């Protein structure tokens, strides 16, 4: 796998031990609007990686609310990055399959994919599970109403956010001088 040659020193650390990108079948126009590398231009891949292996950070809050510590689910994990999605080009099945095959060959322990939609079975995921690799999907972003979970194939673990037992009341001052707490 290529190392961090195309990244500056502040963009690399020892968490990412390898990275690949899959651009075959993506139009030249789409490739111009994205990094021709494993680097993530929109931040989704970075977000997913941090929820998996993010290092502990103290003093995290949302606008000063809910102050505490944040970390990834397995903060000591190392990551292999396989970029298959492109801004304006989607996530072609052929790229997903090639990435999963490479991940199997590379000896990964877990595949975490945040790219599938309702009723869309990603090729290669059953193949990975049959080889002892845990496959984890995100549940989608359509809740919180019943029956909105995505990625319900039976051989993967699907994770989703849930409600929390606290609120973050915020004072809103309207132009007519009325104050509302929401």
mmCIF file of C-alpha atoms in Angstrom:
data_model
loop_
_atom_site.group_PDB
_atom_site.id
_atom_site.type_symbol
_atom_site.label_atom_id
_atom_site.label_comp_id
_atom_site.label_asym_id
_atom_site.label_seq_id
_atom_site.Cartn_x
_atom_site.Cartn_y
_atom_site.Cartn_z
ATOM 1 C CA UNK A 1 0.000 0.000 0.000
ATOM 2 C CA UNK A 2 1.246 3.521 -0.691
ATOM 3 C CA UNK A 3 2.416 5.548 2.280
ATOM 4 C CA UNK A 4 1.694 9.194 3.077
ATOM 5 C CA UNK A 5 3.729 10.635 0.173
ATOM 6 C CA UNK A 6 0.960 12.945 -1.045
ATOM 7 C CA UNK A 7 -0.032 14.220 2.401
ATOM 8 C CA UNK A 8 1.673 16.847 4.509
ATOM 9 C CA UNK A 9 3.133 15.829 7.867
ATOM 10 C CA UNK A 10 0.147 17.097 9.881
ATOM 11 C CA UNK A 11 -2.246 14.950 7.824
ATOM 12 C CA UNK A 12 -0.455 11.694 8.623
ATOM 13 C CA UNK A 13 0.031 9.688 11.770
ATOM 14 C CA UNK A 14 0.630 6.078 12.677
ATOM 15 C CA UNK A 15 -3.093 5.244 12.683
ATOM 16 C CA UNK A 16 -3.240 4.849 8.908
ATOM 17 C CA UNK A 17 -0.936 2.015 7.941
ATOM 18 C CA UNK A 18 -1.908 1.933 4.288
ATOM 19 C CA UNK A 19 -4.230 3.512 1.772
ATOM 20 C CA UNK A 20 -5.485 2.781 -1.735
ATOM 21 C CA UNK A 21 -7.863 4.445 -4.139
ATOM 22 C CA UNK A 22 -9.984 3.022 -6.929
ATOM 23 C CA UNK A 23 -10.601 5.392 -9.853
ATOM 24 C CA UNK A 24 -11.080 2.949 -12.722
ATOM 25 C CA UNK A 25 -14.428 3.592 -14.381
ATOM 26 C CA UNK A 26 -14.718 7.106 -12.946
ATOM 27 C CA UNK A 27 -14.887 9.858 -15.579
ATOM 28 C CA UNK A 28 -12.003 12.279 -15.975
ATOM 29 C CA UNK A 29 -14.391 15.135 -15.154
ATOM 30 C CA UNK A 30 -15.342 13.561 -11.812
ATOM 31 C CA UNK A 31 -11.705 12.809 -11.010
ATOM 32 C CA UNK A 32 -10.861 16.511 -11.540
ATOM 33 C CA UNK A 33 -13.240 17.520 -8.722
ATOM 34 C CA UNK A 34 -11.745 15.135 -6.150
ATOM 35 C CA UNK A 35 -8.301 14.105 -4.938
ATOM 36 C CA UNK A 36 -6.748 11.415 -7.113
ATOM 37 C CA UNK A 37 -5.567 9.667 -3.984
ATOM 38 C CA UNK A 38 -7.054 7.959 -0.918
ATOM 39 C CA UNK A 39 -7.566 11.430 0.566
ATOM 40 C CA UNK A 40 -11.136 12.415 1.398
ATOM 41 C CA UNK A 41 -12.354 15.733 -0.034
ATOM 42 C CA UNK A 42 -15.762 15.898 1.724
ATOM 43 C CA UNK A 43 -14.833 14.590 5.155
ATOM 44 C CA UNK A 44 -17.112 11.545 5.293
ATOM 45 C CA UNK A 45 -14.257 9.035 5.217
ATOM 46 C CA UNK A 46 -12.386 11.042 7.835
ATOM 47 C CA UNK A 47 -15.493 11.068 10.034
ATOM 48 C CA UNK A 48 -15.973 7.302 9.688
ATOM 49 C CA UNK A 49 -12.288 6.652 10.444
ATOM 50 C CA UNK A 50 -12.444 8.792 13.582
ATOM 51 C CA UNK A 51 -15.546 6.986 14.872
ATOM 52 C CA UNK A 52 -13.643 3.734 14.467
ATOM 53 C CA UNK A 53 -10.128 4.563 15.633
ATOM 54 C CA UNK A 54 -10.116 8.156 16.867
ATOM 55 C CA UNK A 55 -7.671 8.929 19.664
ATOM 56 C CA UNK A 56 -9.070 10.185 22.961
ATOM 57 C CA UNK A 57 -9.753 13.938 22.995
ATOM 58 C CA UNK A 58 -10.678 15.757 26.217
ATOM 59 C CA UNK A 59 -12.907 18.845 26.460
ATOM 60 C CA UNK A 60 -15.183 18.059 23.525
ATOM 61 C CA UNK A 61 -18.603 19.692 23.359
ATOM 62 C CA UNK A 62 -21.299 20.787 20.994
ATOM 63 C CA UNK A 63 -21.370 24.562 21.322
ATOM 64 C CA UNK A 64 -20.380 24.251 24.983
ATOM 65 C CA UNK A 65 -23.077 21.671 25.694
ATOM 66 C CA UNK A 66 -22.385 18.087 26.775
ATOM 67 C CA UNK A 67 -18.737 18.714 27.668
ATOM 68 C CA UNK A 68 -16.701 15.541 27.954
ATOM 69 C CA UNK A 69 -14.279 13.157 26.308
ATOM 70 C CA UNK A 70 -14.617 11.665 22.829
ATOM 71 C CA UNK A 71 -12.798 8.748 21.233
ATOM 72 C CA UNK A 72 -13.298 6.146 18.557
ATOM 73 C CA UNK A 73 -14.736 2.728 19.294
ATOM 74 C CA UNK A 74 -11.298 1.100 19.044
ATOM 75 C CA UNK A 75 -8.893 3.951 19.659
ATOM 76 C CA UNK A 76 -5.794 1.723 19.515
ATOM 77 C CA UNK A 77 -6.724 0.270 16.107
ATOM 78 C CA UNK A 78 -4.768 0.851 12.917
ATOM 79 C CA UNK A 79 -6.509 1.640 9.646
ATOM 80 C CA UNK A 80 -6.220 0.566 6.035
ATOM 81 C CA UNK A 81 -8.095 3.066 3.888
ATOM 82 C CA UNK A 82 -9.773 1.966 0.651
ATOM 83 C CA UNK A 83 -11.348 4.935 -1.175
ATOM 84 C CA UNK A 84 -14.096 3.850 -3.564
ATOM 85 C CA UNK A 85 -16.487 6.831 -3.503
ATOM 86 C CA UNK A 86 -16.086 9.962 -5.606
ATOM 87 C CA UNK A 87 -17.813 13.351 -5.479
ATOM 88 C CA UNK A 88 -20.310 13.227 -8.353
ATOM 89 C CA UNK A 89 -19.276 9.688 -9.300
ATOM 90 C CA UNK A 90 -20.809 7.588 -6.559
ATOM 91 C CA UNK A 91 -19.343 4.334 -5.279
ATOM 92 C CA UNK A 92 -19.178 1.938 -8.228
ATOM 93 C CA UNK A 93 -19.772 -1.724 -7.373
ATOM 94 C CA UNK A 94 -16.620 -2.741 -9.268
ATOM 95 C CA UNK A 95 -14.536 -0.406 -7.081
ATOM 96 C CA UNK A 96 -16.179 -1.718 -3.906
ATOM 97 C CA UNK A 97 -15.529 -5.318 -4.928
ATOM 98 C CA UNK A 98 -11.886 -4.576 -5.819
ATOM 99 C CA UNK A 99 -11.369 -2.807 -2.477
ATOM 100 C CA UNK A 100 -12.915 -5.668 -0.503
ATOM 101 C CA UNK A 101 -10.761 -8.179 -2.381
ATOM 102 C CA UNK A 102 -7.670 -6.094 -1.601
ATOM 103 C CA UNK A 103 -8.685 -5.801 2.056
ATOM 104 C CA UNK A 104 -9.064 -9.571 2.297
ATOM 105 C CA UNK A 105 -5.640 -10.026 0.701
ATOM 106 C CA UNK A 106 -4.153 -7.388 3.037
ATOM 107 C CA UNK A 107 -5.368 -9.372 6.050
ATOM 108 C CA UNK A 108 -7.800 -6.905 7.638
ATOM 109 C CA UNK A 109 -9.767 -7.995 10.696
ATOM 110 C CA UNK A 110 -12.791 -5.712 10.247
ATOM 111 C CA UNK A 111 -14.354 -3.935 7.271
ATOM 112 C CA UNK A 112 -16.382 -0.851 8.166
ATOM 113 C CA UNK A 113 -18.412 0.447 5.245
ATOM 114 C CA UNK A 114 -20.559 3.544 5.322
ATOM 115 C CA UNK A 115 -21.676 3.553 1.700
ATOM 116 C CA UNK A 116 -24.651 1.276 1.013
ATOM 117 C CA UNK A 117 -28.287 2.212 0.631
ATOM 118 C CA UNK A 118 -31.598 0.552 1.358
ATOM 119 C CA UNK A 119 -31.872 -2.808 -0.380
ATOM 120 C CA UNK A 120 -28.397 -2.550 -1.887
ATOM 121 C CA UNK A 121 -26.176 -5.522 -1.185
ATOM 122 C CA UNK A 122 -22.515 -4.624 -1.557
ATOM 123 C CA UNK A 123 -20.637 -7.179 -3.621
ATOM 124 C CA UNK A 124 -17.893 -8.998 -1.772
ATOM 125 C CA UNK A 125 -19.204 -8.587 1.758
ATOM 126 C CA UNK A 126 -20.402 -12.190 2.084
ATOM 127 C CA UNK A 127 -17.071 -13.297 0.612
ATOM 128 C CA UNK A 128 -15.265 -11.343 3.365
ATOM 129 C CA UNK A 129 -17.448 -12.787 6.133
ATOM 130 C CA UNK A 130 -16.811 -16.303 4.848
ATOM 131 C CA UNK A 131 -13.098 -15.597 5.369
ATOM 132 C CA UNK A 132 -13.572 -14.591 8.998
ATOM 133 C CA UNK A 133 -13.669 -10.811 8.528
ATOM 134 C CA UNK A 134 -16.317 -8.913 10.495
ATOM 135 C CA UNK A 135 -18.239 -6.556 8.220
ATOM 136 C CA UNK A 136 -19.935 -3.520 9.770
ATOM 137 C CA UNK A 137 -22.348 -1.192 7.978
ATOM 138 C CA UNK A 138 -23.806 2.137 9.024
ATOM 139 C CA UNK A 139 -27.574 1.992 9.452
ATOM 140 C CA UNK A 140 -28.326 5.060 7.359
ATOM 141 C CA UNK A 141 -29.481 8.561 8.174
ATOM 142 C CA UNK A 142 -33.237 8.354 7.608
ATOM 143 C CA UNK A 143 -34.520 7.927 11.196
ATOM 144 C CA UNK A 144 -35.842 8.316 13.766
ATOM 145 C CA UNK A 145 -38.993 6.773 12.371
ATOM 146 C CA UNK A 146 -39.645 3.012 12.260
ATOM 147 C CA UNK A 147 -38.361 0.888 9.373
ATOM 148 C CA UNK A 148 -35.777 3.360 8.090
ATOM 149 C CA UNK A 149 -32.653 1.304 8.780
ATOM 150 C CA UNK A 150 -30.478 0.511 5.782
ATOM 151 C CA UNK A 151 -28.041 -2.326 5.220
ATOM 152 C CA UNK A 152 -30.040 -5.175 6.643
ATOM 153 C CA UNK A 153 -28.254 -8.096 4.938
ATOM 154 C CA UNK A 154 -28.048 -10.881 7.530
ATOM 155 C CA UNK A 155 -24.285 -11.526 7.469
ATOM 156 C CA UNK A 156 -23.195 -8.032 8.537
ATOM 157 C CA UNK A 157 -23.464 -6.047 11.735
ATOM 158 C CA UNK A 158 -25.455 -2.869 11.190
ATOM 159 C CA UNK A 159 -24.908 -0.032 13.650
ATOM 160 C CA UNK A 160 -26.976 3.084 14.074
ATOM 161 C CA UNK A 161 -27.280 6.014 16.389
ATOM 162 C CA UNK A 162 -29.941 6.024 19.051
ATOM 163 C CA UNK A 163 -31.569 8.578 21.244
ATOM 164 C CA UNK A 164 -29.753 9.901 24.270
ATOM 165 C CA UNK A 165 -31.103 10.453 27.768
ATOM 166 C CA UNK A 166 -30.381 14.156 27.949
ATOM 167 C CA UNK A 167 -31.350 17.321 26.172
ATOM 168 C CA UNK A 168 -29.458 20.392 25.108
ATOM 169 C CA UNK A 169 -31.850 23.259 25.815
ATOM 170 C CA UNK A 170 -31.092 26.364 23.818
ATOM 171 C CA UNK A 171 -32.560 29.837 24.272
ATOM 172 C CA UNK A 172 -33.793 31.454 21.070
ATOM 173 C CA UNK A 173 -34.600 35.185 21.124
ATOM 174 C CA UNK A 174 -37.137 36.223 18.516
ATOM 175 C CA UNK A 175 -37.356 39.637 16.904
ATOM 176 C CA UNK A 176 -40.542 40.410 18.869
ATOM 177 C CA UNK A 177 -38.523 40.018 22.130
ATOM 178 C CA UNK A 178 -40.083 36.634 22.900
ATOM 179 C CA UNK A 179 -37.662 34.017 24.231
ATOM 180 C CA UNK A 180 -38.154 30.324 23.544
ATOM 181 C CA UNK A 181 -36.325 27.358 24.989
ATOM 182 C CA UNK A 182 -35.955 24.535 22.478
#
